[in-house]
Amino acid sequence: MSEPATQFELPSRSVFEPPSYPNVWFYVHDRLAASQDAAVSFMTGWLREQCGITDDFGHWKPPEASDSQARLGGLQPWQGGTDPTLHHAHDLHIRYYYVALRQTGKHHVTLRGAEGGSERYHRFAGSVHYEVADEHPAHPYIDDCPYCGRAGSYAGADGLFAGVHEPLGLELLLYGTIRGEAVARPDGRPVGGVQLMKETHALHIERIRPARPDMNIVDLAVVLIGPRGS
Ligand SMILES: [Zn+2]
Ligand SMILES: [Zn+2]
């Protein structure tokens, strides 16, 4: 785990004023995408095609300062507990942030490469979480759910959103797992997650300690994507 804001020059939350600091940052090498626009299309398109994460809400959702959003629904249906009205499936929900970064010139960054040269990346951010399905009357919180609630290693979490839903969403997005177990899509295929990209691209996932005061999250990752063989 590395220190924030130094190596990756992560922008301040005030750039776009979302309620939560975005917990996943996509850095797409300029040999894969010639602009930030192309990087956003590439990455959100990959997540839609490979993992089924798409905007199928069909109704207005609060953007919370984001530029677009998407989800993967119907996950891990829970039918435990005594109250059937609390039975629910889950959404992986992500909001994407890119326009404000572009407007403030923070949409690309040059990093030192492994061999000492410099590598140019286009970047944008996401805020991802795992929650009770959007359509469920109890959306987004059911506290005692073994999947999305304060259970297991998350039993002592302070906030259900920042302490449980966000770290679970990041785990599922990156690795295709919830609490270490592989999650299947409603059609039975695995979610897979961003780590699948290592089969086709040079992929590096860096977990960062969100120590800066504006980083009101508990887990943070930078995803570096480059062409294979770079
Ligand atoms: Zn949500
Ligand atoms: Zn749940």
mmCIF file of C-alpha atoms in Angstrom, residues 27-225:
data_model
loop_
_atom_site.group_PDB
_atom_site.id
_atom_site.type_symbol
_atom_site.label_atom_id
_atom_site.label_comp_id
_atom_site.label_asym_id
_atom_site.label_seq_id
_atom_site.Cartn_x
_atom_site.Cartn_y
_atom_site.Cartn_z
ATOM 1 C CA TYR A 27 -5.290 5.570 -15.494
ATOM 2 C CA VAL A 28 -5.331 4.561 -19.154
ATOM 3 C CA HIS A 29 -2.031 4.709 -21.035
ATOM 4 C CA ASP A 30 -2.046 7.123 -23.973
ATOM 5 C CA ARG A 31 -0.995 4.315 -26.288
ATOM 6 C CA LEU A 32 -4.413 2.723 -25.549
ATOM 7 C CA ALA A 33 -6.501 5.886 -25.637
ATOM 8 C CA ALA A 34 -5.596 9.158 -27.334
ATOM 9 C CA SER A 35 -7.751 11.347 -25.069
ATOM 10 C CA GLN A 36 -9.616 11.247 -21.770
ATOM 11 C CA ASP A 37 -12.813 10.827 -23.765
ATOM 12 C CA ALA A 38 -11.375 7.737 -25.412
ATOM 13 C CA ALA A 39 -10.148 6.434 -22.039
ATOM 14 C CA VAL A 40 -13.649 6.782 -20.543
ATOM 15 C CA SER A 41 -15.241 5.025 -23.547
ATOM 16 C CA PHE A 42 -12.643 2.279 -23.443
ATOM 17 C CA MET A 43 -12.931 1.528 -19.722
ATOM 18 C CA THR A 44 -16.687 1.964 -19.231
ATOM 19 C CA GLY A 45 -17.227 -0.030 -22.440
ATOM 20 C CA TRP A 46 -14.990 -2.813 -21.174
ATOM 21 C CA LEU A 47 -16.871 -2.951 -17.856
ATOM 22 C CA ARG A 48 -20.177 -3.054 -19.735
ATOM 23 C CA GLU A 49 -19.120 -5.788 -22.141
ATOM 24 C CA GLN A 50 -16.968 -7.963 -19.889
ATOM 25 C CA CYS A 51 -18.752 -7.552 -16.554
ATOM 26 C CA GLY A 52 -22.286 -6.435 -17.480
ATOM 27 C CA ILE A 53 -21.983 -3.087 -15.637
ATOM 28 C CA THR A 54 -24.394 -0.877 -17.554
ATOM 29 C CA ASP A 55 -26.864 1.993 -17.091
ATOM 30 C CA ASP A 56 -30.135 0.048 -16.922
ATOM 31 C CA PHE A 57 -31.774 2.093 -14.147
ATOM 32 C CA GLY A 58 -34.515 3.275 -16.488
ATOM 33 C CA HIS A 59 -35.296 6.244 -14.240
ATOM 34 C CA TRP A 60 -33.587 9.308 -12.849
ATOM 35 C CA LYS A 61 -30.887 8.621 -10.279
ATOM 36 C CA PRO A 62 -29.214 11.428 -8.331
ATOM 37 C CA PRO A 63 -25.871 11.957 -10.086
ATOM 38 C CA GLU A 64 -24.091 13.221 -6.939
ATOM 39 C CA ALA A 65 -21.803 15.341 -9.132
ATOM 40 C CA SER A 66 -21.026 12.434 -11.458
ATOM 41 C CA ASP A 67 -21.159 12.481 -15.255
ATOM 42 C CA SER A 68 -22.671 9.040 -15.777
ATOM 43 C CA GLN A 69 -23.441 5.950 -13.778
ATOM 44 C CA ALA A 70 -23.943 2.225 -14.223
ATOM 45 C CA ARG A 71 -24.677 -0.925 -12.281
ATOM 46 C CA LEU A 72 -24.782 -4.691 -12.296
ATOM 47 C CA GLY A 73 -27.983 -5.896 -10.614
ATOM 48 C CA GLY A 74 -29.537 -9.156 -9.453
ATOM 49 C CA LEU A 75 -26.502 -10.264 -7.434
ATOM 50 C CA GLN A 76 -26.415 -12.599 -4.399
ATOM 51 C CA PRO A 77 -30.179 -12.802 -3.702
ATOM 52 C CA TRP A 78 -30.630 -13.008 0.077
ATOM 53 C CA GLN A 79 -33.626 -14.826 1.487
ATOM 54 C CA GLY A 80 -32.546 -15.271 5.079
ATOM 55 C CA GLY A 81 -34.078 -13.658 8.147
ATOM 56 C CA THR A 82 -37.670 -13.919 9.302
ATOM 57 C CA ASP A 83 -39.102 -10.931 7.442
ATOM 58 C CA PRO A 84 -39.681 -11.721 3.741
ATOM 59 C CA THR A 85 -40.100 -8.013 2.950
ATOM 60 C CA LEU A 86 -36.380 -7.663 3.681
ATOM 61 C CA HIS A 87 -35.322 -10.313 1.173
ATOM 62 C CA HIS A 88 -33.281 -8.647 -1.535
ATOM 63 C CA ALA A 89 -30.770 -8.935 -4.337
ATOM 64 C CA HIS A 90 -27.826 -6.560 -4.692
ATOM 65 C CA ASP A 91 -26.516 -3.928 -7.071
ATOM 66 C CA LEU A 92 -22.936 -3.088 -7.821
ATOM 67 C CA HIS A 93 -23.351 0.650 -8.478
ATOM 68 C CA ILE A 94 -20.680 2.957 -9.862
ATOM 69 C CA ARG A 95 -20.691 6.689 -10.603
ATOM 70 C CA TYR A 96 -18.119 7.978 -13.090
ATOM 71 C CA TYR A 97 -16.370 11.355 -12.812
ATOM 72 C CA TYR A 98 -14.532 12.858 -15.760
ATOM 73 C CA VAL A 99 -15.817 16.271 -16.979
ATOM 74 C CA ALA A 100 -14.601 18.345 -14.007
ATOM 75 C CA LEU A 101 -11.196 16.687 -14.207
ATOM 76 C CA ARG A 102 -10.982 17.687 -17.865
ATOM 77 C CA GLN A 103 -12.159 21.238 -17.146
ATOM 78 C CA THR A 104 -9.473 21.695 -14.496
ATOM 79 C CA GLY A 105 -6.694 20.092 -16.537
ATOM 80 C CA LYS A 106 -6.398 17.123 -14.168
ATOM 81 C CA HIS A 107 -7.425 14.545 -16.743
ATOM 82 C CA HIS A 108 -3.933 13.428 -17.602
ATOM 83 C CA VAL A 109 -0.846 12.702 -15.663
ATOM 84 C CA THR A 110 2.712 11.646 -16.389
ATOM 85 C CA LEU A 111 4.187 8.930 -14.191
ATOM 86 C CA ARG A 112 7.679 7.558 -13.944
ATOM 87 C CA GLY A 113 7.809 4.168 -15.699
ATOM 88 C CA ALA A 114 9.557 1.052 -14.420
ATOM 89 C CA GLU A 115 12.639 1.733 -16.536
ATOM 90 C CA GLY A 116 12.856 5.346 -15.459
ATOM 91 C CA GLY A 117 11.184 6.825 -18.529
ATOM 92 C CA SER A 118 7.929 8.749 -18.283
ATOM 93 C CA GLU A 119 4.535 7.331 -19.191
ATOM 94 C CA ARG A 120 1.499 9.449 -20.010
ATOM 95 C CA TYR A 121 -1.955 8.429 -18.812
ATOM 96 C CA HIS A 122 -5.481 9.773 -19.313
ATOM 97 C CA ARG A 123 -7.470 9.407 -16.140
ATOM 98 C CA PHE A 124 -10.940 9.536 -14.672
ATOM 99 C CA ALA A 125 -12.527 8.403 -11.450
ATOM 100 C CA GLY A 126 -15.281 6.164 -10.165
ATOM 101 C CA SER A 127 -17.190 5.916 -6.922
ATOM 102 C CA VAL A 128 -18.324 2.331 -6.459
ATOM 103 C CA HIS A 129 -20.421 0.596 -3.806
ATOM 104 C CA TYR A 130 -22.437 -2.589 -3.181
ATOM 105 C CA GLU A 131 -25.967 -2.245 -1.862
ATOM 106 C CA VAL A 132 -29.566 -3.423 -1.626
ATOM 107 C CA ALA A 133 -31.057 -3.349 -5.155
ATOM 108 C CA ASP A 134 -32.247 0.043 -6.361
ATOM 109 C CA GLU A 135 -35.815 -1.242 -6.880
ATOM 110 C CA HIS A 136 -36.169 -2.634 -3.333
ATOM 111 C CA PRO A 137 -38.216 -0.488 -0.896
ATOM 112 C CA ALA A 138 -35.414 -0.754 1.673
ATOM 113 C CA HIS A 139 -32.707 0.389 -0.787
ATOM 114 C CA PRO A 140 -29.884 1.023 -0.033
ATOM 115 C CA TYR A 141 -29.456 -0.344 3.508
ATOM 116 C CA ILE A 142 -30.403 -3.549 5.279
ATOM 117 C CA ASP A 143 -28.092 -3.677 8.241
ATOM 118 C CA ASP A 144 -28.139 -7.387 9.091
ATOM 119 C CA CYS A 145 -27.651 -8.809 5.598
ATOM 120 C CA PRO A 146 -24.689 -11.206 5.554
ATOM 121 C CA TYR A 147 -23.643 -9.851 2.146
ATOM 122 C CA CYS A 148 -24.086 -6.065 2.255
ATOM 123 C CA GLY A 149 -24.620 -5.494 5.975
ATOM 124 C CA ARG A 150 -22.540 -5.097 9.116
ATOM 125 C CA ALA A 151 -21.480 -8.748 9.268
ATOM 126 C CA GLY A 152 -18.265 -10.723 9.558
ATOM 127 C CA SER A 153 -15.146 -8.593 9.318
ATOM 128 C CA TYR A 154 -17.376 -5.542 8.777
ATOM 129 C CA ALA A 155 -19.395 -6.083 11.990
ATOM 130 C CA GLY A 156 -17.757 -3.134 13.731
ATOM 131 C CA ALA A 157 -17.905 -0.688 10.827
ATOM 132 C CA ASP A 158 -18.888 2.870 11.749
ATOM 133 C CA GLY A 159 -20.853 3.870 8.676
ATOM 134 C CA LEU A 160 -22.706 1.349 6.536
ATOM 135 C CA PHE A 161 -21.932 3.272 3.337
ATOM 136 C CA ALA A 162 -18.290 4.310 3.805
ATOM 137 C CA GLY A 163 -17.394 1.376 6.050
ATOM 138 C CA VAL A 164 -19.140 -1.520 4.277
ATOM 139 C CA HIS A 165 -20.832 -0.701 0.947
ATOM 140 C CA GLU A 166 -17.905 1.171 -0.579
ATOM 141 C CA PRO A 167 -15.143 -1.342 0.297
ATOM 142 C CA LEU A 168 -17.379 -4.238 -0.838
ATOM 143 C CA GLY A 169 -18.122 -2.480 -4.112
ATOM 144 C CA LEU A 170 -14.434 -1.909 -4.715
ATOM 145 C CA GLU A 171 -13.674 -5.573 -3.961
ATOM 146 C CA LEU A 172 -16.326 -6.739 -6.417
ATOM 147 C CA LEU A 173 -15.347 -4.284 -9.143
ATOM 148 C CA LEU A 174 -11.650 -5.140 -8.949
ATOM 149 C CA TYR A 175 -11.669 -8.871 -8.181
ATOM 150 C CA GLY A 176 -15.205 -10.155 -8.825
ATOM 151 C CA THR A 177 -15.607 -11.228 -5.192
ATOM 152 C CA ILE A 178 -17.623 -10.199 -2.126
ATOM 153 C CA ARG A 179 -16.016 -11.046 1.219
ATOM 154 C CA GLY A 180 -13.556 -13.228 -0.678
ATOM 155 C CA GLU A 181 -16.176 -15.331 -2.505
ATOM 156 C CA ALA A 182 -16.634 -15.229 -6.272
ATOM 157 C CA VAL A 183 -19.938 -13.610 -7.275
ATOM 158 C CA ALA A 184 -22.000 -14.847 -10.227
ATOM 159 C CA ARG A 185 -24.140 -12.716 -12.500
ATOM 160 C CA PRO A 186 -27.856 -13.602 -12.757
ATOM 161 C CA ASP A 187 -27.083 -15.714 -15.851
ATOM 162 C CA GLY A 188 -24.458 -17.711 -13.957
ATOM 163 C CA ARG A 189 -21.332 -16.193 -15.496
ATOM 164 C CA PRO A 190 -18.784 -14.878 -12.996
ATOM 165 C CA VAL A 191 -18.589 -11.106 -12.503
ATOM 166 C CA GLY A 192 -14.834 -11.427 -12.946
ATOM 167 C CA GLY A 193 -13.944 -7.808 -12.365
ATOM 168 C CA VAL A 194 -11.150 -5.547 -13.552
ATOM 169 C CA GLN A 195 -8.473 -8.154 -12.749
ATOM 170 C CA LEU A 196 -9.644 -10.052 -15.885
ATOM 171 C CA MET A 197 -7.925 -7.329 -17.889
ATOM 172 C CA LYS A 198 -4.552 -8.861 -17.130
ATOM 173 C CA GLU A 199 -5.350 -11.466 -19.783
ATOM 174 C CA THR A 200 -5.355 -8.847 -22.523
ATOM 175 C CA HIS A 201 -3.550 -5.787 -21.129
ATOM 176 C CA ALA A 202 -0.736 -4.701 -18.864
ATOM 177 C CA LEU A 203 -2.692 -4.191 -15.644
ATOM 178 C CA HIS A 204 -1.504 -2.887 -12.298
ATOM 179 C CA ILE A 205 -3.836 -2.388 -9.338
ATOM 180 C CA GLU A 206 -2.372 -0.228 -6.572
ATOM 181 C CA ARG A 207 -4.151 -0.081 -3.221
ATOM 182 C CA ILE A 208 -3.585 3.266 -1.550
ATOM 183 C CA ARG A 209 -4.107 4.369 2.017
ATOM 184 C CA PRO A 210 -6.726 7.164 1.785
ATOM 185 C CA ALA A 211 -4.984 9.256 4.412
ATOM 186 C CA ARG A 212 -5.582 12.753 3.055
ATOM 187 C CA PRO A 213 -8.245 14.811 4.912
ATOM 188 C CA ASP A 214 -10.458 15.159 1.814
ATOM 189 C CA MET A 215 -10.439 11.374 1.285
ATOM 190 C CA ASN A 216 -13.522 10.383 3.320
ATOM 191 C CA ILE A 217 -13.273 6.715 2.346
ATOM 192 C CA VAL A 218 -11.633 3.636 3.850
ATOM 193 C CA ASP A 219 -10.365 1.923 0.678
ATOM 194 C CA LEU A 220 -8.835 3.416 -2.453
ATOM 195 C CA ALA A 221 -7.362 1.916 -5.593
ATOM 196 C CA VAL A 222 -5.564 3.199 -8.660
ATOM 197 C CA VAL A 223 -5.889 0.982 -11.734
ATOM 198 C CA LEU A 224 -3.128 1.428 -14.325
ATOM 199 C CA ILE A 225 -3.915 -0.003 -17.750
#
